């Protein structure tokens, strides 16, 4: 059974940086697209960033472009999200996800194959 476990969330001030990590277990995900979603209080879950199996293609929501950087380490079966210049609007539970298709992340097509349980990021003003 595949498990995705997020870590690195916490409380930071606006302008700070934070790095989220997601470790996968149960099978190798080196041939999967991996990425992040977030859900703010009272809002729907939204796409944040995704990275293809090779790590060469990355995709970002407009709201985080230029501030967040996604990366992966296939040897460690993991994906990370480096978040910089955080703003209060970034406050949310961040979820790691994995699927075979980029469209599942970016376009919302289909059903995501694997989800983590989430890690809370709180940005104070």
mmCIF file of C-alpha atoms in Angstrom, residues 30-114:
data_model
loop_
_atom_site.group_PDB
_atom_site.id
_atom_site.type_symbol
_atom_site.label_atom_id
_atom_site.label_comp_id
_atom_site.label_asym_id
_atom_site.label_seq_id
_atom_site.Cartn_x
_atom_site.Cartn_y
_atom_site.Cartn_z
ATOM 1 C CA UNK A 30 9.816 7.446 -9.921
ATOM 2 C CA UNK A 31 7.507 7.017 -12.935
ATOM 3 C CA UNK A 32 4.702 9.116 -11.469
ATOM 4 C CA UNK A 33 3.932 12.800 -11.581
ATOM 5 C CA UNK A 34 4.160 14.164 -8.050
ATOM 6 C CA UNK A 35 2.971 17.418 -6.663
ATOM 7 C CA UNK A 36 1.201 19.529 -4.102
ATOM 8 C CA UNK A 37 -2.247 20.857 -3.458
ATOM 9 C CA UNK A 38 -3.478 23.066 -0.643
ATOM 10 C CA UNK A 39 -6.742 23.789 1.087
ATOM 11 C CA UNK A 40 -7.308 26.995 2.996
ATOM 12 C CA UNK A 41 -10.014 27.257 5.679
ATOM 13 C CA UNK A 42 -13.418 27.497 4.063
ATOM 14 C CA UNK A 43 -12.058 27.029 0.553
ATOM 15 C CA UNK A 44 -11.772 24.197 -1.927
ATOM 16 C CA UNK A 45 -8.553 22.314 -2.395
ATOM 17 C CA UNK A 46 -6.426 23.885 -5.148
ATOM 18 C CA UNK A 47 -3.460 22.880 -7.245
ATOM 19 C CA UNK A 48 -0.099 24.342 -6.198
ATOM 20 C CA UNK A 49 2.702 22.643 -8.116
ATOM 21 C CA UNK A 50 3.625 19.436 -9.934
ATOM 22 C CA UNK A 51 6.738 17.831 -11.356
ATOM 23 C CA UNK A 52 7.031 15.110 -13.968
ATOM 24 C CA UNK A 53 8.846 11.822 -13.441
ATOM 25 C CA UNK A 54 12.137 13.146 -14.825
ATOM 26 C CA UNK A 55 12.110 16.323 -12.794
ATOM 27 C CA UNK A 56 12.625 18.352 -15.945
ATOM 28 C CA UNK A 57 9.052 19.611 -16.343
ATOM 29 C CA UNK A 58 7.429 21.628 -13.588
ATOM 30 C CA UNK A 59 4.026 23.233 -13.317
ATOM 31 C CA UNK A 60 2.825 25.948 -10.950
ATOM 32 C CA UNK A 61 -0.337 27.749 -10.038
ATOM 33 C CA UNK A 62 -0.147 31.426 -10.966
ATOM 34 C CA UNK A 63 -0.509 32.378 -7.309
ATOM 35 C CA UNK A 64 2.796 30.730 -6.359
ATOM 36 C CA UNK A 65 4.830 31.115 -9.541
ATOM 37 C CA UNK A 66 8.161 32.748 -8.802
ATOM 38 C CA UNK A 67 7.867 32.109 -5.062
ATOM 39 C CA UNK A 68 7.603 28.307 -4.810
ATOM 40 C CA UNK A 69 9.933 25.699 -6.279
ATOM 41 C CA UNK A 70 9.110 22.016 -6.588
ATOM 42 C CA UNK A 71 11.774 19.347 -6.834
ATOM 43 C CA UNK A 72 12.029 15.593 -6.513
ATOM 44 C CA UNK A 73 14.571 12.950 -5.568
ATOM 45 C CA UNK A 74 13.680 9.657 -7.203
ATOM 46 C CA UNK A 75 16.435 7.863 -5.321
ATOM 47 C CA UNK A 76 14.720 8.854 -2.069
ATOM 48 C CA UNK A 77 11.198 8.465 -3.478
ATOM 49 C CA UNK A 78 10.381 11.988 -2.381
ATOM 50 C CA UNK A 79 9.211 15.386 -3.514
ATOM 51 C CA UNK A 80 9.795 18.780 -1.917
ATOM 52 C CA UNK A 81 8.275 22.216 -2.104
ATOM 53 C CA UNK A 82 10.475 25.195 -1.293
ATOM 54 C CA UNK A 83 8.246 28.128 -0.386
ATOM 55 C CA UNK A 84 9.642 31.649 -0.239
ATOM 56 C CA UNK A 85 8.195 35.116 0.318
ATOM 57 C CA UNK A 86 5.265 33.565 2.101
ATOM 58 C CA UNK A 87 2.116 35.632 2.508
ATOM 59 C CA UNK A 88 -0.889 35.100 4.810
ATOM 60 C CA UNK A 89 -2.891 33.885 1.797
ATOM 61 C CA UNK A 90 -0.570 30.867 1.634
ATOM 62 C CA UNK A 91 -2.018 29.622 4.923
ATOM 63 C CA UNK A 92 -3.491 26.185 4.251
ATOM 64 C CA UNK A 93 -3.133 22.484 4.723
ATOM 65 C CA UNK A 94 -0.697 21.294 2.069
ATOM 66 C CA UNK A 95 -1.217 17.862 0.552
ATOM 67 C CA UNK A 96 1.259 15.745 -1.347
ATOM 68 C CA UNK A 97 -0.127 13.761 -4.278
ATOM 69 C CA UNK A 98 0.973 11.344 -6.986
ATOM 70 C CA UNK A 99 -0.613 10.237 -10.227
ATOM 71 C CA UNK A 100 0.334 8.991 -13.643
ATOM 72 C CA UNK A 101 -0.851 12.097 -15.472
ATOM 73 C CA UNK A 102 -0.024 15.786 -15.362
ATOM 74 C CA UNK A 103 -3.595 16.611 -16.321
ATOM 75 C CA UNK A 104 -4.856 15.180 -13.043
ATOM 76 C CA UNK A 105 -2.889 17.891 -11.274
ATOM 77 C CA UNK A 106 -3.117 20.842 -13.614
ATOM 78 C CA UNK A 107 -6.522 20.332 -15.226
ATOM 79 C CA UNK A 108 -8.248 18.415 -12.465
ATOM 80 C CA UNK A 109 -9.088 15.553 -14.816
ATOM 81 C CA UNK A 110 -9.668 12.124 -13.381
ATOM 82 C CA UNK A 111 -9.109 10.968 -9.827
ATOM 83 C CA UNK A 112 -5.784 11.427 -8.078
ATOM 84 C CA UNK A 113 -4.271 8.041 -7.376
ATOM 85 C CA UNK A 114 -2.425 8.806 -4.136
#
